[in-house]
XYZ file of C-alpha atoms in Angstrom:
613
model
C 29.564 12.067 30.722
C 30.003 8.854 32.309
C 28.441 7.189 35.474
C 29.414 5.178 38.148
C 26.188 3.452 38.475
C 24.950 0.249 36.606
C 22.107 0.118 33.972
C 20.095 -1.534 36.534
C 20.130 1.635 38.794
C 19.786 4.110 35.398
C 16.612 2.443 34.797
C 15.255 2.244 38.351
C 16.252 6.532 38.365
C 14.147 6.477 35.119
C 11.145 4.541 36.754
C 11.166 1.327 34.583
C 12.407 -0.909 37.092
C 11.326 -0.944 40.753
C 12.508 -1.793 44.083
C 11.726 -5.481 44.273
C 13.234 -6.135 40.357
C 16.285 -4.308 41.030
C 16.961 -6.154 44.344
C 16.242 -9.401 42.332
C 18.571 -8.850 38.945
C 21.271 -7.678 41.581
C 21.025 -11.314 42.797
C 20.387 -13.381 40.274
C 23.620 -11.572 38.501
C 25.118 -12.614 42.055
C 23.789 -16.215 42.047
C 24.560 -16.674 37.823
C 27.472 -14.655 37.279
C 25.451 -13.067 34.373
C 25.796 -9.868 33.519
C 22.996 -7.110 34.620
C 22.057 -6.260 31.199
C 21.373 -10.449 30.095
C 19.230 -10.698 32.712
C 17.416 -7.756 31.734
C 16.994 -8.750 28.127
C 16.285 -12.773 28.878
C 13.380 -11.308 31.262
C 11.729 -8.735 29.218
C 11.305 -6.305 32.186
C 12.294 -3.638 30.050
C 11.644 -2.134 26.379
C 14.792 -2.515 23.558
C 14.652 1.556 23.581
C 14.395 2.112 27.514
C 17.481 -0.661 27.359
C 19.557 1.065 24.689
C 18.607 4.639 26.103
C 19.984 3.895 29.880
C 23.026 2.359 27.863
C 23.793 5.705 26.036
C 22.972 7.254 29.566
C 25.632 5.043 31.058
C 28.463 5.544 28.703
C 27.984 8.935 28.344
C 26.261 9.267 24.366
C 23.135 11.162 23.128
C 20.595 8.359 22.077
C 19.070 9.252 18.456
C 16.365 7.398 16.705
C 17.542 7.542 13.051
C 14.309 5.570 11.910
C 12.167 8.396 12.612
C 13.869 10.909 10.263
C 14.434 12.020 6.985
C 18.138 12.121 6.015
C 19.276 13.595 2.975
C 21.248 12.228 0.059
C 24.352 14.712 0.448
C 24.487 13.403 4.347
C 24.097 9.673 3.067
C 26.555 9.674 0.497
C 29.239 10.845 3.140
C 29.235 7.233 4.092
C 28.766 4.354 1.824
C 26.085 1.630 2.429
C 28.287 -1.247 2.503
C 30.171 0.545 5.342
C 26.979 1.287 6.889
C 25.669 -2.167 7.001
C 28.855 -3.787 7.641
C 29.205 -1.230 11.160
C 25.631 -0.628 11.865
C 25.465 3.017 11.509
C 24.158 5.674 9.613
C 25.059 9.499 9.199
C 21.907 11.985 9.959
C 23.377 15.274 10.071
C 26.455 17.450 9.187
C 26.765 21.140 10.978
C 30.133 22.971 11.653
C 32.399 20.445 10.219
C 30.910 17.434 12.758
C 28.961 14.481 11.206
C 26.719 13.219 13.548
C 26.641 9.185 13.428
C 23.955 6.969 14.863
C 25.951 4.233 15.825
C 25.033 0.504 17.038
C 28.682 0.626 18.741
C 29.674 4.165 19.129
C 32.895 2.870 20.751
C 33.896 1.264 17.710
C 37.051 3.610 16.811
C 38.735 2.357 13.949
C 35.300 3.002 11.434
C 34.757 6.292 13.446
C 38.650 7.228 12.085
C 38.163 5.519 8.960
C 34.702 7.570 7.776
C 36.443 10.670 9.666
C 39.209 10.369 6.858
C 37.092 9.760 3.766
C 34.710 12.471 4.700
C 37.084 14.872 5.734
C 34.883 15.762 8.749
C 35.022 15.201 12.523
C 32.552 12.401 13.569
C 29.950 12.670 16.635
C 28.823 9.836 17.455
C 25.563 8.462 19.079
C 23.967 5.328 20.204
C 21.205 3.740 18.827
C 19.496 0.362 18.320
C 20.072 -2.061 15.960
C 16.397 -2.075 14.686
C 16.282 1.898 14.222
C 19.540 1.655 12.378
C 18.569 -1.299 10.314
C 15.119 -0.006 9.072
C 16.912 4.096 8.390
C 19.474 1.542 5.821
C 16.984 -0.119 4.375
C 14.347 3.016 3.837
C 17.137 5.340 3.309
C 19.387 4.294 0.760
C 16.615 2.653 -0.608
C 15.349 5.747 -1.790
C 17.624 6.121 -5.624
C 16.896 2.021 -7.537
C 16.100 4.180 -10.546
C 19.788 5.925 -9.902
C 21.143 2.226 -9.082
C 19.964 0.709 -12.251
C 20.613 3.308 -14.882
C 23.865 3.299 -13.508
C 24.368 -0.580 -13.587
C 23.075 -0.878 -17.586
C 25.067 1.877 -18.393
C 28.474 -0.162 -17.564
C 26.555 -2.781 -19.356
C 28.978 -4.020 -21.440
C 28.589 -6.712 -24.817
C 27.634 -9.342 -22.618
C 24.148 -9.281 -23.108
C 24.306 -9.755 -26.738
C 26.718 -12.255 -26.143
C 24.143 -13.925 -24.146
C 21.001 -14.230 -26.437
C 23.719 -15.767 -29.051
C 24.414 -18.574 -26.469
C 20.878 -19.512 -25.031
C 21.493 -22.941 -26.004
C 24.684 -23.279 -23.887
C 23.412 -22.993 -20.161
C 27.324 -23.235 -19.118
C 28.066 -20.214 -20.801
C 25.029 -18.284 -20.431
C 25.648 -18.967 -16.488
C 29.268 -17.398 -16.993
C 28.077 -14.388 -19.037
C 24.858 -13.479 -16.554
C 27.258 -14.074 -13.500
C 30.034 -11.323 -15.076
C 27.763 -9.231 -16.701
C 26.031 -6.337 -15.132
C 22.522 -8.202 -15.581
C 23.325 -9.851 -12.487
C 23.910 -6.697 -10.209
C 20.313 -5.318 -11.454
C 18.307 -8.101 -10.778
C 20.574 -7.957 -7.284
C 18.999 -4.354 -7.233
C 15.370 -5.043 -8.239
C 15.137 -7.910 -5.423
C 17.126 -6.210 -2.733
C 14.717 -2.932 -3.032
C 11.748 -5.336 -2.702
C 12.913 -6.448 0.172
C 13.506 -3.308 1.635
C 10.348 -1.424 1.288
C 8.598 -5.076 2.068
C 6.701 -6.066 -1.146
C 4.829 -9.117 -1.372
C 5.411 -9.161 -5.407
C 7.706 -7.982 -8.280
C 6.402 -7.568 -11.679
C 8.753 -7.422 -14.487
C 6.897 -6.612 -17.300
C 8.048 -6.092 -21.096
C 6.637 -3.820 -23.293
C 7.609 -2.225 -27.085
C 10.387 -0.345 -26.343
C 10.614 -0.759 -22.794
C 10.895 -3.168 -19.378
C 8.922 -1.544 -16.227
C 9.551 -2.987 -12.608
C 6.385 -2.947 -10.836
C 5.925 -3.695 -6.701
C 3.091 -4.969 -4.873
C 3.585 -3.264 -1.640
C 1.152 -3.752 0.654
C -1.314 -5.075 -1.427
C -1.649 -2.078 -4.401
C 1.140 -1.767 -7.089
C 3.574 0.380 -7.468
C 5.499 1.373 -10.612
C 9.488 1.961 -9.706
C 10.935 1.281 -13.010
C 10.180 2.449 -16.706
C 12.859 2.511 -18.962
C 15.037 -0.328 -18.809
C 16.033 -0.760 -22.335
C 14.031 -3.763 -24.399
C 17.116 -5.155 -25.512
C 18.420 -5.955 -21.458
C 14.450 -8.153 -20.942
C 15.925 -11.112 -22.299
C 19.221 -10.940 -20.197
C 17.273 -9.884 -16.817
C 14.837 -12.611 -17.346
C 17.479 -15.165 -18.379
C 19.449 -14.461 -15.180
C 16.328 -15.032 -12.977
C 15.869 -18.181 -15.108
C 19.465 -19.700 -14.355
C 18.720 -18.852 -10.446
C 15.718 -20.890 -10.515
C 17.347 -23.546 -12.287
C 14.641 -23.438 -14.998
C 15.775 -23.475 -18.885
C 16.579 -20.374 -20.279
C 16.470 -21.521 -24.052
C 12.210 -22.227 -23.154
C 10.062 -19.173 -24.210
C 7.304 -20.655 -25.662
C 5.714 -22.625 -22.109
C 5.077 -21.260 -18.797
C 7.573 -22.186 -16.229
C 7.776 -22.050 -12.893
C 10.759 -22.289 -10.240
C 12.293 -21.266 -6.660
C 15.189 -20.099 -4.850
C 15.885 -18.409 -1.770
C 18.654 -15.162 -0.867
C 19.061 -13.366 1.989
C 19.166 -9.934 1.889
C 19.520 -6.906 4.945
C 19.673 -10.079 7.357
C 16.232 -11.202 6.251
C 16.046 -14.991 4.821
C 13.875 -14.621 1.652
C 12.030 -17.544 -0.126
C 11.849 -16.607 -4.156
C 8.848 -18.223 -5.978
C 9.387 -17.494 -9.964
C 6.801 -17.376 -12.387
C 7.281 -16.927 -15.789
C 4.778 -16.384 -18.937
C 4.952 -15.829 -22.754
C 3.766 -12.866 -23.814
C 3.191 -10.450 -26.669
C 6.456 -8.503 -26.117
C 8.418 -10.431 -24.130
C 8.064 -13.249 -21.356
C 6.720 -11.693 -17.773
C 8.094 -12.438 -14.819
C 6.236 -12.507 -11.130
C 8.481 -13.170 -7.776
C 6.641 -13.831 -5.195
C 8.606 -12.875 -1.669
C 8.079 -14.926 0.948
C 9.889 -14.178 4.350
C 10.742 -16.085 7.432
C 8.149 -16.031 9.655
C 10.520 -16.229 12.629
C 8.664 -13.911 15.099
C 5.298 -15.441 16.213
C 2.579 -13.440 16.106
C -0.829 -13.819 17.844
C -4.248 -13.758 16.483
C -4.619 -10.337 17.829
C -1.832 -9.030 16.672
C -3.353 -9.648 12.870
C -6.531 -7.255 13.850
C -8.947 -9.665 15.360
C -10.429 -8.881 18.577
C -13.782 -8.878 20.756
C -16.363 -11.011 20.702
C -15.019 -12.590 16.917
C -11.952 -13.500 18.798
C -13.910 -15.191 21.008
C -15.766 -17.219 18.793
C -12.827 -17.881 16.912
C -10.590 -19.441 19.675
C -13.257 -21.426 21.409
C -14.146 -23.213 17.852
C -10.185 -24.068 18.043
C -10.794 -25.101 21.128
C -13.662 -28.357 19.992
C -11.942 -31.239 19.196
C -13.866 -31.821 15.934
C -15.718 -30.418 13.375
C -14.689 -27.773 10.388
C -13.546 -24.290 10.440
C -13.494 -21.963 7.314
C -11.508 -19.385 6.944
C -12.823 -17.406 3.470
C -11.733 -14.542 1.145
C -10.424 -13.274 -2.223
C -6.633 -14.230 -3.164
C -4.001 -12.216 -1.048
C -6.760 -11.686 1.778
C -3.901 -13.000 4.507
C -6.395 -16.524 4.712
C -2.654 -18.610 5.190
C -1.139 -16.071 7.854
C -4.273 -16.575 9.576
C -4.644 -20.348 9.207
C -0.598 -20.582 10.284
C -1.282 -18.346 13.269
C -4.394 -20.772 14.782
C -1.927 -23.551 13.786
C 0.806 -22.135 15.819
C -1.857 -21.796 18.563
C -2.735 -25.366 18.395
C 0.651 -26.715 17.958
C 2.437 -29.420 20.577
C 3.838 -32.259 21.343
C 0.902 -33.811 22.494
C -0.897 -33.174 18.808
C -0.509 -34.323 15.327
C -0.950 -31.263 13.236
C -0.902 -32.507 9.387
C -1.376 -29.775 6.843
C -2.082 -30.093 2.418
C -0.847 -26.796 1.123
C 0.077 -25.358 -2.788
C 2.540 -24.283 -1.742
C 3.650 -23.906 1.659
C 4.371 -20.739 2.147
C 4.911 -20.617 6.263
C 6.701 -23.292 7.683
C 6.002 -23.837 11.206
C 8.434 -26.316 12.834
C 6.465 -29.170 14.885
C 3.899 -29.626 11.802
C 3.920 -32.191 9.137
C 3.102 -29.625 6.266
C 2.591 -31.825 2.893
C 2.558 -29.470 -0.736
C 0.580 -31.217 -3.311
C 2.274 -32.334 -6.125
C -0.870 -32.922 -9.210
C 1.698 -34.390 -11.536
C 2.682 -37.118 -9.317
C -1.018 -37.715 -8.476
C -0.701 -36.327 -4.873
C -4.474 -33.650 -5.117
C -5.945 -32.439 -1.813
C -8.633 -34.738 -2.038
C -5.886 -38.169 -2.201
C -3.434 -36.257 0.165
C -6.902 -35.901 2.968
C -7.198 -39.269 2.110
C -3.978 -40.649 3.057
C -4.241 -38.532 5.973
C -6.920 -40.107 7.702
C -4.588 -43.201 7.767
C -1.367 -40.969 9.598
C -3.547 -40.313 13.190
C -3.451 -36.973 12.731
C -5.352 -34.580 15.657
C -5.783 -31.174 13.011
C -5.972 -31.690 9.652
C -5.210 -28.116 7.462
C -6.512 -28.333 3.729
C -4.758 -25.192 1.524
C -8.311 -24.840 0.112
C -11.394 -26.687 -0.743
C -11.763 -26.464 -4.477
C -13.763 -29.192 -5.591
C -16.784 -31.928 -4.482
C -14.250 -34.637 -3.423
C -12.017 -32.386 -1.160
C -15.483 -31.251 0.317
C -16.891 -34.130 1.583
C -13.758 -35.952 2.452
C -12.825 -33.163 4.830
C -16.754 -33.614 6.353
C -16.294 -37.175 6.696
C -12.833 -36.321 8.094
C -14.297 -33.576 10.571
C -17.589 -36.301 10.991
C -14.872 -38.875 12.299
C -13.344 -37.062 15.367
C -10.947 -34.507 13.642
C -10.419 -31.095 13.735
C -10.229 -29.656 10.368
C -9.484 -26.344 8.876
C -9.565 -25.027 5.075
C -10.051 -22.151 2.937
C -13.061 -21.269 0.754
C -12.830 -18.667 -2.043
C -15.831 -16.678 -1.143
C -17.029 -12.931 -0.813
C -18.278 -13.306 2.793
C -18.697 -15.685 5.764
C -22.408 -16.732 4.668
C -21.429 -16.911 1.560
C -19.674 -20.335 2.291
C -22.288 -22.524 3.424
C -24.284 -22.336 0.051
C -20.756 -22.800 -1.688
C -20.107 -26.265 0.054
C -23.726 -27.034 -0.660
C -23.102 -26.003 -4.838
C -20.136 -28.724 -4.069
C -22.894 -31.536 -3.442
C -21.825 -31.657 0.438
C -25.222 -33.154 2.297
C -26.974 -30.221 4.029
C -27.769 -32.408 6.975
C -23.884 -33.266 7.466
C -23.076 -29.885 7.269
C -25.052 -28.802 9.521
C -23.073 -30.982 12.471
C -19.750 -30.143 11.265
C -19.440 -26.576 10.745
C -18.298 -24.972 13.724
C -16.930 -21.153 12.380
C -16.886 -18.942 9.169
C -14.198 -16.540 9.435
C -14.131 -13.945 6.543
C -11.162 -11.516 5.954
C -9.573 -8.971 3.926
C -6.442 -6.684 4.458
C -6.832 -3.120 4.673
C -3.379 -0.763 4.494
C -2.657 1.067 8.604
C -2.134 4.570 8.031
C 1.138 5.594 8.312
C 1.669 6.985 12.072
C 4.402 9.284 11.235
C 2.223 11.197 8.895
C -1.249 10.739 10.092
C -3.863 13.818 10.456
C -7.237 13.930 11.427
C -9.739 16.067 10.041
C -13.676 16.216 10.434
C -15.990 13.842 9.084
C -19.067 15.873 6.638
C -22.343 15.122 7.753
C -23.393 12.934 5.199
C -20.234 10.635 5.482
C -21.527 10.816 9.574
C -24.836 9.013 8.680
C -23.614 6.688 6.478
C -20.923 5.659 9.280
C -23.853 5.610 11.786
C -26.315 3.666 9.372
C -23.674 1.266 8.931
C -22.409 0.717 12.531
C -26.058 0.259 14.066
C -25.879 -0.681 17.508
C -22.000 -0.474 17.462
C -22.086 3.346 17.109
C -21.728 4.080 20.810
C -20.854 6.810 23.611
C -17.557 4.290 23.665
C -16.442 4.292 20.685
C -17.217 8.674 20.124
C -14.570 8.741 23.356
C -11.781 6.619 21.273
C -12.172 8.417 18.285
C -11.754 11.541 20.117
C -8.303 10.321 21.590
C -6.896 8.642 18.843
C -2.869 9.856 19.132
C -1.340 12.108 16.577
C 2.042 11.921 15.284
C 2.947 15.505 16.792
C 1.554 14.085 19.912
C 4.184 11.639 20.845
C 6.549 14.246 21.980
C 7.271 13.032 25.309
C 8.296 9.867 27.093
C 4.779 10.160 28.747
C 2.729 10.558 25.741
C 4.676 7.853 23.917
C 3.279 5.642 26.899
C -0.308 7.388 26.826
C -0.006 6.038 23.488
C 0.833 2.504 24.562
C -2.356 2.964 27.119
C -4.025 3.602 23.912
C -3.131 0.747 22.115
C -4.089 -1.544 24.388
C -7.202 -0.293 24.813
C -8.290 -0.575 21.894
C -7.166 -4.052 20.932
C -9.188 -5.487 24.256
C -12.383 -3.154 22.600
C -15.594 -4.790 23.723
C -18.429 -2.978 21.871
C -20.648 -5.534 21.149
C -22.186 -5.243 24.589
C -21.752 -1.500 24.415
C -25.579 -0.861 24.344
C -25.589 3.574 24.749
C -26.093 4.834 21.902
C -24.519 8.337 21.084
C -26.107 10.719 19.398
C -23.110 12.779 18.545
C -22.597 14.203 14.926
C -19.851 15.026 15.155
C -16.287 12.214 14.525
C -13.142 12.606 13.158
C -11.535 10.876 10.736
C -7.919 10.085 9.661
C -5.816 9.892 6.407
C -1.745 9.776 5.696
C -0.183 13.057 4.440
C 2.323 11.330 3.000
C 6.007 10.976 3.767
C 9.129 9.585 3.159
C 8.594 7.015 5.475
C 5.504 5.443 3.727
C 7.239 6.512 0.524
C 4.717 9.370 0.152
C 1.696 7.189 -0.120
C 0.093 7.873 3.401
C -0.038 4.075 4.380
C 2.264 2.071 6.137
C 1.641 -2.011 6.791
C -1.526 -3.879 6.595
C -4.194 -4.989 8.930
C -7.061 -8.085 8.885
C -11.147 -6.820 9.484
C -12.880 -9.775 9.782
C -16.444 -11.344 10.408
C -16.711 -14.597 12.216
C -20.045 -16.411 11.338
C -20.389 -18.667 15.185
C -22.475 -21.317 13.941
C -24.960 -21.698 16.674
C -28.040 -24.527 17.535
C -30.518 -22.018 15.223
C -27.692 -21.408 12.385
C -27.501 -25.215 12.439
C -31.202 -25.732 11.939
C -31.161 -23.559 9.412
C -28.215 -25.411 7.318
C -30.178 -28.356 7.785
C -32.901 -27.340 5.906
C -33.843 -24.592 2.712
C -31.051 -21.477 3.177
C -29.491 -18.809 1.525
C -26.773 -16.704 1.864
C -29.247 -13.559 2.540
C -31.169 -15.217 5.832
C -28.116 -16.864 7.206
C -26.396 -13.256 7.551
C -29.544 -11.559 8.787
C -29.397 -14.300 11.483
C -25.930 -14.283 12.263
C -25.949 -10.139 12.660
C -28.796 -10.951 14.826
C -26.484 -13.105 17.023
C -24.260 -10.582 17.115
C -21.641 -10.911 14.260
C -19.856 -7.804 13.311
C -19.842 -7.736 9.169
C -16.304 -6.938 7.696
C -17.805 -3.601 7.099
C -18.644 -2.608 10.288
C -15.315 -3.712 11.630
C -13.666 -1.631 8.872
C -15.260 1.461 9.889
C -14.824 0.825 13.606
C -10.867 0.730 13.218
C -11.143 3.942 10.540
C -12.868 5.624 13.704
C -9.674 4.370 16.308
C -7.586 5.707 12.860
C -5.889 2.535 12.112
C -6.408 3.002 8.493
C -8.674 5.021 6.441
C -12.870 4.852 5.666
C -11.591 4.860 1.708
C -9.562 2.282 2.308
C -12.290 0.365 4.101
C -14.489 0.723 1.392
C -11.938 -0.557 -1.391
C -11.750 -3.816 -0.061
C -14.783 -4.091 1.739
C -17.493 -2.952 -0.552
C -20.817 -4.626 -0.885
């Protein structure tokens, strides 16, 4: 049923707009001749859902989510995928002869007629966003690669022995791969990494068999099994020609790039390939655009770490580390401060292998060893280009080390990464790398250690009681961080079954925030209660039945203060610079892991895989 008001009014009836913004879109649309619902969106005084939800509202459609359910196959196969990316729409249900249709457009008539003919069923249809329809496409006919593949080799025709007879012929081994159906399952394996958002594909050949293996977020996954030996050559030759790397070469490593696009997402390719005893192995490394710009928050870093951490990018000198194991999210977080720092009035100069985020008003350099460009002769070029920040991809030998103190010694800002276990962990590293104690000392500024730990999935998250011994670890661990304030959080921590109302979904929201402003390094009451909750993933189709859904930073941030300084100065190690930095009030990456198991962000097991000492 239709209205006669505008979606200004709809919202203002619905309480997300009040008196003063309603009077001031009304005139501004007035003044501009823009349309209510622009000025809405180019101000951001409302949500994407409370937008699309007083749309539906105003046209007279049900508004369905379709992201938030599980839709089976014999619903999804009424409508193909191309047609449901090409219209932005996706069927969820099928009752009585109506197929219900969550539809970006739901006033698009000619696909409504066209699916109502294929299906042979009269089509309902309701509005949703373009998000929740684009993430229930990717997750939901994502669901069947095994299905996809089998059914690609098995129209597999001669081609691919056609192909290892003309290795030596690029030309025609480009033709072949291109016609062949070699080239719609590597289209397969890449597009389903990009849908369920792995960082890495594995294609890995064995006796008898090729298995497909994705890194999704950060732990590997086995999809595929039992491609047949004889298509490994083929696949791998096809990824070969796309890299532009030579396909008759299996005796050397070789390494290439290329970029697709895939479910509107612009994906950078890194190949890398490797002889082995079966078979060469190939790793793709995914690498999306980084078009939304996220803050240092938003990676899991809060309090008084935070803190320290933007008021050392703050100093307009001196060197700040950030440290931890490969994959540890050390470039995200280097990009992000980067971001932070970035304008016009500052030269921001970055050595990298490779860049993997491009940030547009940086000069971001990738080394290049064969041509003689090194991170120690690319930071020494740079202190010749006037450059403000200087980023170095990672300090990996003597030469890099000191050039980057004499850099940080000379009035610039400098930050790098270190490959080591923990924040104090660093200092005696440089020092190993012949860097003088005593110019160490007045250079460092901040440590920052990191790993990623997996978020529990919140559409299948449960919380269950803690057993008493797990308690006193948690509390032995924590210290003076195990407060009355933190006992309160855990006991609120928002359920999936929870959110069943607009005003729970915002309680929620509350929630959130709360949390991410957490100060409980001053919270000095200790609690005494025994009894916590904890939180773990059920499992769901969702988080593709693995509890966990995304991945977030715990950190420590080593401040390097006038008594940390001494102590670089003279005799240290890594031992009494940590007792002294807790003492100051660092939070280890333990104790930050177990604080956001406690808010049930992700899980104490998952703490402790990453974070063990």
């Amino acid at each position: 049923m239709t209205t006669s008001k505008d979606i200004a009014e709809i919202l203002f009836d619905q309480n997300k707009l009040d008196k003063d913004q309603l009077n001031a879109i009304r005139i501004e649309s007035v003044n501009t001749g823009k349309s209510v619902e622009n000025i809405l969106q180019e101000r951001n005084l409302v949500t994407s859902d409370d937008l699309i939800k007083a749309k539906s509202f105003l046209n007279g459609f049900e508004y369905f989510d379709p992201s938030l359910s599980t839709i089976p196959n014999e619903i999804l196969d009424l409508v193909s995928e191309s047609i449901a990316k090409k219209s932005l729409l996706i069927p969820f249900d099928n009752k009585n002869g109506v197929l219900s249709l969550a539809m970006v457009d739901p006033l698009d008539l000619p696909t409504i007629e066209l699916i109502e003919r294929r299906s042979s069923l009269r089509v309902k249809p309701f509005m949703a966003s373009s998000d929740s329809v684009q993430k229930a496409i990717a997750s939901q006919y994502g669901k069947s690669i095994g299905k996809d593949v089998s059914e690609a080799l098995g129209a597999e025709d001669d081609s691919a022995t056609k192909l290892e007879e003309n290795l030596k012929d690029v030309g025609d081994a480009d033709k072949i791969v291109q016609d062949s159906s070699v080239a719609r399952v590597v289209s397969i394996i890449l597009e389903y990494a990009v849908k369920v958002g792995a960082s890495d594909v594995h294609i890995e050949p064995g006796e008898t068999s090729t298995r497909v293996r994705y890194r999704v977020d950060g732990i590997l996954q086995e999809k595929l099994s039992k491609i047949p030996r004889e298509s490994h050559d083929s696949l791998v030759a096809r990824i070969k020609i796309l890299a532009n790397l030579k396909i008759d070469e299996k005796r050397k490593p070789q390494d290439g790039r290329f970029k697709i696009e895939m479910a509107g997402e612009k994906v950078d390719l890194r190949i890398s390939i490797i002889p082995t005893v079966n078979g060469e192995k190939v790793v793709i490394r995914l690498l999306k655009d980084q078009g939304n710009v996220v803050k240092l928050k938003d990676l899991g870093l809060r309090g008084a770490a935070l803190r320290n951490f933007d008021s050392s990018l703050l100093k307009p000198n001196g060197i700040i580390l950030v440290t931890g194991p490969t994959g540890s999210g050390k470039t995200l977080t280097l990009a992000t401060a980067l971001r932070k720092l970035n304008s016009v009035r500052v030269n921001i100069m970055t050595l990298e292998d490779p860049v993997e985020i491009r940030v547009p008003g940086i000069n971001q350099i990738q080394i290049n060893p064969d041509a003689g460009l090194t991170f120690a002769s690319g930071l020494r070029s740079f202190l010749r280009q006037d450059p403000n920040v200087i980023m170095v991809g990672e300090i990996r030998d003597s030469e890099t080390a000191n050039l980057a103190v004499q850099a940080a010694l000379t009035g610039h800002l400098v930050l790098a990464t270190l490959h080591t276990n923990s924040a104090a962990g660093s200092i005696p590293r440089l020092l190993d790398m012949k860097v003088e104690n005593f110019l160490l000392s007045s250079t460092i500024n901040t440590v920052l250690a990191q790993r990623l730990v997996r978020n529990l999935c919140p559409y299948c998250k449960v919380r269950y009681d803690a057993p008493e011994g797990t308690v006193k670890d948690i509390q032995e661990v924590l210290g003076k961080f195990y407060s009355t304030e933190l006992i309160k959080i855990n006991a609120s921590v928002p359920l999936p079954q929870e959110k069943t109302s607009t005003a729970q979904e915002q309680e929620s929201k509350a929630f959130d925030e709360k949390i991410s402003e957490l100060n409980l390094e001053n919270a000095d009451t200790k609690s005494t209660e025994n009894k916590i909750n904890l939180y773990r993933g059920e499992g769901c189709d969702r988080c593709n039945k693995v509890g966990y859904l995304g991945r977030v930073g715990i950190y420590e941030v080593l401040n390097v203060t006038d008594k940390i300084s001494s102590m670089i100065a003279g005799d240290i190690t890594t031992q009494d610079l940590e007792k002294e930095a807790i003492a100051g009030g660092m939070m280890t990456l333990k104790q930050d892991g177990f604080i956001k198991a406690l808010e049930g962000i992700t899980s104490l097991e998952e703490v402790l895989r990453v974070a063990s000492e």
